[in-house]
XYZ file of C-alpha atoms in Angstrom:
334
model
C 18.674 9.867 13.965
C 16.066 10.718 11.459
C 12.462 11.172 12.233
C 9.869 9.254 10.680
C 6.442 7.975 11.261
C 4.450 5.116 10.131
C 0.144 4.760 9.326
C -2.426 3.010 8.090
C -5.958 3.709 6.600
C -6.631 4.085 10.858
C -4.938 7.245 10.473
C -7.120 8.819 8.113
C -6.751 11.258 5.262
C -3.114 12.546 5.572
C -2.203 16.204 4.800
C 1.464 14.983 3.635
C 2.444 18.622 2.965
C 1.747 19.345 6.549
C 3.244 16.063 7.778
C 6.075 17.446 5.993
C 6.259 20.644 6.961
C 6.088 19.315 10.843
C 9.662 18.126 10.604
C 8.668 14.246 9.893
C 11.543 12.419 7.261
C 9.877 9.686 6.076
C 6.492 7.485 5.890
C 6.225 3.804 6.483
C 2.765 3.198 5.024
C 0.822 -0.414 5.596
C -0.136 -1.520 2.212
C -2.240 -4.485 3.303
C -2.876 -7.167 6.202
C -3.978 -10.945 5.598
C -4.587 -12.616 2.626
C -5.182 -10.383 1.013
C -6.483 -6.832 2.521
C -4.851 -3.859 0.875
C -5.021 -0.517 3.141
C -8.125 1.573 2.487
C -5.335 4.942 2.296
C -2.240 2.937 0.885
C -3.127 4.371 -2.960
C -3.555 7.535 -1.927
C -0.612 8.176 0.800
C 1.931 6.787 -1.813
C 0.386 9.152 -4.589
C 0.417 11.823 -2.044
C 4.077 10.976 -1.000
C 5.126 11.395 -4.615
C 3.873 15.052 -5.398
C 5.744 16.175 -1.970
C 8.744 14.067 -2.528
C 8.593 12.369 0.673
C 10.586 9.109 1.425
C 8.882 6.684 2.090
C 9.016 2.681 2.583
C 6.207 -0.066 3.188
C 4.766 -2.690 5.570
C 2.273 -5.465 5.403
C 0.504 -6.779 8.642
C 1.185 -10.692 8.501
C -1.616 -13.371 9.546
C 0.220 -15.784 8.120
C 0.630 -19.407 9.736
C 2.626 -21.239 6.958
C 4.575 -21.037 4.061
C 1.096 -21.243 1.978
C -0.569 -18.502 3.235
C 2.760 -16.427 3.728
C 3.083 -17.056 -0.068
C -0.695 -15.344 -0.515
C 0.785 -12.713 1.628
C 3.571 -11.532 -0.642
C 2.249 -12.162 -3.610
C -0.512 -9.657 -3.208
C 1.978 -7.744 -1.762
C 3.977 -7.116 -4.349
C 1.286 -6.847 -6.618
C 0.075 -4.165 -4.971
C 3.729 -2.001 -4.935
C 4.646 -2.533 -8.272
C 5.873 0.340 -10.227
C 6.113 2.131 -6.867
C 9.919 3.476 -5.783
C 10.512 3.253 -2.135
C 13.509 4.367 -0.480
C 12.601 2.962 2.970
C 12.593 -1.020 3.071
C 9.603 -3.093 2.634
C 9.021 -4.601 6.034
C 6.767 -7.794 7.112
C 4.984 -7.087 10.260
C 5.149 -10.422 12.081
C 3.202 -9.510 15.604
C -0.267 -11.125 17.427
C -1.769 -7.762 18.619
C -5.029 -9.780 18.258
C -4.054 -12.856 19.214
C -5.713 -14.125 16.382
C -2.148 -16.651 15.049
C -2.698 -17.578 18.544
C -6.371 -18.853 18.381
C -5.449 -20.446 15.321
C -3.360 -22.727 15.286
C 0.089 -20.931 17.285
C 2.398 -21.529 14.665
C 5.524 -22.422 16.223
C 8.971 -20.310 16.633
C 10.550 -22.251 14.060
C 7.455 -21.870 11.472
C 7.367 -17.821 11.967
C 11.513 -17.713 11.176
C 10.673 -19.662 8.105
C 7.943 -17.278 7.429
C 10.063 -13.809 7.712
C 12.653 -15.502 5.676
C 10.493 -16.473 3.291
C 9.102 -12.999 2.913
C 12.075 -10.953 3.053
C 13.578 -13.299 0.081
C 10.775 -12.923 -2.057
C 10.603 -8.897 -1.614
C 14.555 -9.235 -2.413
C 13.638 -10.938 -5.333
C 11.568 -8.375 -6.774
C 13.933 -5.744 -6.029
C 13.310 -3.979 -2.819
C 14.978 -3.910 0.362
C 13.847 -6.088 2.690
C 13.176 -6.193 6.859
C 11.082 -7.610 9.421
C 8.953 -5.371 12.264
C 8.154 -6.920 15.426
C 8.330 -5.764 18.863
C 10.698 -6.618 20.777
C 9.424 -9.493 23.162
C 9.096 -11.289 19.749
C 12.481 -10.014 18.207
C 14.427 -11.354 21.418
C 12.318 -14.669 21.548
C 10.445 -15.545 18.979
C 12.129 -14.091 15.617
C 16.109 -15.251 17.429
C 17.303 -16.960 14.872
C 20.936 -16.776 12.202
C 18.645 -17.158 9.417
C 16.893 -13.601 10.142
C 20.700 -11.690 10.968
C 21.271 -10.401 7.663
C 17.596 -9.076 7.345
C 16.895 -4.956 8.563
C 15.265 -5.009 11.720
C 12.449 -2.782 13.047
C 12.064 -2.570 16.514
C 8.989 -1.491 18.173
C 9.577 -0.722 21.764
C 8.056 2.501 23.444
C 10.503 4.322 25.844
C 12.985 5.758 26.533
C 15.712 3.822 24.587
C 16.214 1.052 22.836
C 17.200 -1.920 24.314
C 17.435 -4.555 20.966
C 21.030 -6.337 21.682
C 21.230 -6.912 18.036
C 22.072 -4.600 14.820
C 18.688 -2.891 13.743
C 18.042 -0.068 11.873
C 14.632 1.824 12.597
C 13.148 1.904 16.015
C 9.174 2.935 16.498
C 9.662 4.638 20.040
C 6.296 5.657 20.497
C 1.984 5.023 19.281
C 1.063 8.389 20.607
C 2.664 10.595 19.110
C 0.857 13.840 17.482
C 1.627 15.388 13.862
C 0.188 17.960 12.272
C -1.376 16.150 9.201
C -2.188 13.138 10.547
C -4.237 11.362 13.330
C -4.424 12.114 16.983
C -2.696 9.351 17.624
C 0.230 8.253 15.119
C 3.517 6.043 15.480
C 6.799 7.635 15.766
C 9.979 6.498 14.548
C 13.756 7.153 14.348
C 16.008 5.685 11.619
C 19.354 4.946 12.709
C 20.235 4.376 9.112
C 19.796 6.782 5.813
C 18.106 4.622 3.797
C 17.506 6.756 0.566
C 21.189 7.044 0.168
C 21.867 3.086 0.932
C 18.560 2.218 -1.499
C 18.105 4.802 -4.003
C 17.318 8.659 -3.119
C 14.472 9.977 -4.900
C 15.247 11.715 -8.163
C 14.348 15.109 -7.736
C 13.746 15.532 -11.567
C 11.081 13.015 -11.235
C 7.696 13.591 -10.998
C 4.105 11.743 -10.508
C 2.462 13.218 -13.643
C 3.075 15.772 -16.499
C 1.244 17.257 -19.176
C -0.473 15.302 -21.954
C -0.398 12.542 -19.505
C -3.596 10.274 -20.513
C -5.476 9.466 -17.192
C -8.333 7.646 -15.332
C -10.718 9.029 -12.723
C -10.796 6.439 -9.956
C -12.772 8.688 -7.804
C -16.016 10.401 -9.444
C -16.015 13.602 -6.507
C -14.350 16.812 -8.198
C -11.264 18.876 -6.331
C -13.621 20.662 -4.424
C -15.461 17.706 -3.408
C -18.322 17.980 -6.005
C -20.059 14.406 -6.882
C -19.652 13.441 -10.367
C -21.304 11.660 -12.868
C -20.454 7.676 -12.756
C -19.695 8.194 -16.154
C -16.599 9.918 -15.969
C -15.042 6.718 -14.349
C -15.055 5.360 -18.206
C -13.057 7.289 -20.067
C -9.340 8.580 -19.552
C -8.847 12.161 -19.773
C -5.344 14.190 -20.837
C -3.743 16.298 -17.912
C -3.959 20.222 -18.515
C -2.853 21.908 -16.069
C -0.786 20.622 -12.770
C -0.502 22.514 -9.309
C 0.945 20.399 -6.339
C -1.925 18.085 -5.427
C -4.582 19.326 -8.063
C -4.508 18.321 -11.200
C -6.647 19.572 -14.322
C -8.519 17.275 -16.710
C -9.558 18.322 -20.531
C -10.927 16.565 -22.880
C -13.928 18.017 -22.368
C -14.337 17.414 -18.943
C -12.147 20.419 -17.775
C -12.449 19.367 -14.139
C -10.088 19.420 -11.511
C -9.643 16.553 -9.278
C -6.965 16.064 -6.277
C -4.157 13.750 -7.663
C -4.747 10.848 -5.700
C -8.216 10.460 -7.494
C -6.594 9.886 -10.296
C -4.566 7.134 -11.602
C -2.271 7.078 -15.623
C -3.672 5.122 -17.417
C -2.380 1.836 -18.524
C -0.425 1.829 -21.953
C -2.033 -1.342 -23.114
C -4.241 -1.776 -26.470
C -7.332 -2.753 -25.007
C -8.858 -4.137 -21.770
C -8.830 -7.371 -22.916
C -5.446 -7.470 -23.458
C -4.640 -6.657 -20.165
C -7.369 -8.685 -17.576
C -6.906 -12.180 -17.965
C -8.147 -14.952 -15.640
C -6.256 -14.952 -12.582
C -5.473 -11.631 -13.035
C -6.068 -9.345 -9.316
C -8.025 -6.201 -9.904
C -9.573 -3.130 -8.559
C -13.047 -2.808 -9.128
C -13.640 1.595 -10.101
C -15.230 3.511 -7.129
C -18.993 3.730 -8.071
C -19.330 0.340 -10.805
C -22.462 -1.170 -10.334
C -22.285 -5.229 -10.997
C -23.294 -6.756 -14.501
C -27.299 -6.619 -13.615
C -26.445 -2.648 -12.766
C -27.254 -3.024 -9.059
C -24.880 -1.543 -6.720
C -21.995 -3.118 -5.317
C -21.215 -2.577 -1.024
C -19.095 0.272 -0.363
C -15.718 -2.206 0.805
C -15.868 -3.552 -2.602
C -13.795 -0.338 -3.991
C -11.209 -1.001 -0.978
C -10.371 -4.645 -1.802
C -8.045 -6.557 -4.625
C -9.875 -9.654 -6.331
C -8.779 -12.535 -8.020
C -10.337 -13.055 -12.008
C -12.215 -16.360 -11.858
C -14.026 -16.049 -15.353
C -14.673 -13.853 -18.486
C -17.291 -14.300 -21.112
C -17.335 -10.986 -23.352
C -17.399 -7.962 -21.034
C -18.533 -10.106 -17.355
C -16.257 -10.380 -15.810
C -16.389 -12.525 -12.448
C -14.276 -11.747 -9.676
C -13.813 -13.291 -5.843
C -11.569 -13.917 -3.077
C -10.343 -17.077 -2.181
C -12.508 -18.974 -4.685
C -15.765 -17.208 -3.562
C -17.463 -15.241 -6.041
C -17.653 -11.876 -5.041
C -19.117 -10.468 -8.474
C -20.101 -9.826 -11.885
C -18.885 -6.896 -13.347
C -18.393 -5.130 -16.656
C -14.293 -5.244 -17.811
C -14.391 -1.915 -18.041
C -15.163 -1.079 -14.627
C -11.593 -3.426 -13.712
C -7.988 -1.874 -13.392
C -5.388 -4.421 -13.108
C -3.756 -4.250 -9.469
């Protein structure tokens, strides 16, 4: 079996190298919950995950009732992994650790089956491989059903064994486990399955950046943790110099940030070629809004929806509320 573990942004900053070096084998990372969340650390674990060539797959936390809001759910999604390479499967979490689906409405058996299938079809669709997480009350019960079989199953169940009477292929035996790198507290997993050789192994040629590479900074705080001007977050910047997780910027700047602070940029002609209306986005780390007043902090965590553009305002929300006005050039397309 191959060891593996799985976080969120409740894990904190990981040290991948360290993770790494611990004897962990891959990373399922949470890239979002709802409709539509995306993880505070998902960026940042994948980006980290790429410079130390660790596998690693994805999950999204599902608070989905219907085939409507399930559709919300995997569209943002897969927004929010493309261009990524994972060579773990992309999993729907389908659980009530809140009890929240519960409160609210308690979709029936039937409805949730329709949901997972839903899901796993669409992330087929678009490529990746596909499975469904759930513990395994729900597996047994509520997730029972022919139209799930051929889907990868992920069985949470902490002790000794597994005791899933169907074919699965990852089992999460434990939430306390402890890993140099990452949280107190972290899920552990075994794969029962070698996923990068069934999906695709990573190419070891491959890697996140090279030189020459024009560039963004997403985060205006230097390598050694020195605030920068909000200025830099307006310009792209060619790579220089590249060692492991820090990364050199010229173009006058002649900084050096940590990699995840950083982000290529896009290869389209101008912004407003690329940001239309109903477009999601990232609003920069540090924007202020169209008056130049200054936007609260979760702002920089979330993915918004384009409702309007006039010029350079550009007004963005969430589930037709207006969150914003901000400048297009303080937008990346998610």
């Amino acid at each position: 079996m191959i060891r593996g573990i799985d976080v969120s942004q409740h894990n904190g900053e990981l040290d991948v190298a360290k993770i790494k070096q611990s004897g962990v084998s891959f990373i399922i990372i949470r890239t979002s919950y709802g409709m539509y969340y995306e993880d505070q650390q998902f960026r940042r674990t994948v980006a980290k995950c790429e410079v130390q060539k660790m596998p690693y797959g994805f999950y999204h936390y599902s608070y989905a009732r219907n085939l409507k809001e399930a559709e919300q759910e995997v569209a943002g999604m897969l927004a929010s992994i493309a261009g990524k390479h994972p060579s773990y499967p992309v999993y729907i979490d389908m659980e009530d650790s809140d009890y929240w689906k519960k409160n609210n409405g308690n979709p029936s058996n039937e409805v949730y089956q329709e949901i997972c299938e839903y899901f796993c079809k669409r992330v087929e669709e678009a490529g990746y491989y596909a499975g469904i997480y759930a513990n395994l009350d729900w597996l047994k019960n509520r997730l029972r059903s022919p139209r799930l079989d051929r889907f990868d199953k992920w069985v949470a169940q902490w002790s000794a064994a597994c005791t899933y009477d169907l074919p699965y292929g990852m089992w999460q035996y434990s939430s306390n486990g402890k890993v140099n790198g990452s949280s107190l507290r972290t899920d552990m997993n075994y794969a029962l399955i070698d996923y990068p050789s069934l999906i695709h192994p990573l190419q070891k040629e491959e890697t996140y950046l090279k030189i020459g590479d024009m560039v963004n900074v997403i985060v205006n705080r230097s390598y050694d943790g020195v605030p920068l001007i909000e200025a830099v977050l307006h310009h792209t910047y060619p790579v220089i110099e590249i060692g492991n997780d820090r990364v050199v910027l010229g173009g006058g700047l002649n900084t050096a940030f940590h990699i995840h602070d950083i982000c290529k940029q896009d290869t389209s002609p101008t912004l407003s070629n690329q940001i239309r209306v109903t477009d999601r986005v990232r609003v920069v780390e540090g924007a202020l809004d169209i008056e130049g007043k200054a936007l609260a902090s979760f702002v920089y965590q979330q993915i918004y929806e384009v409702m309007e553009i006039s010029g350079d305002r550009v007004v963005i929300g969430q589930n037709g509320m207006v969150t914003a006005a901000v400048h297009m050039r303080d937008l990346r397309v998610s």
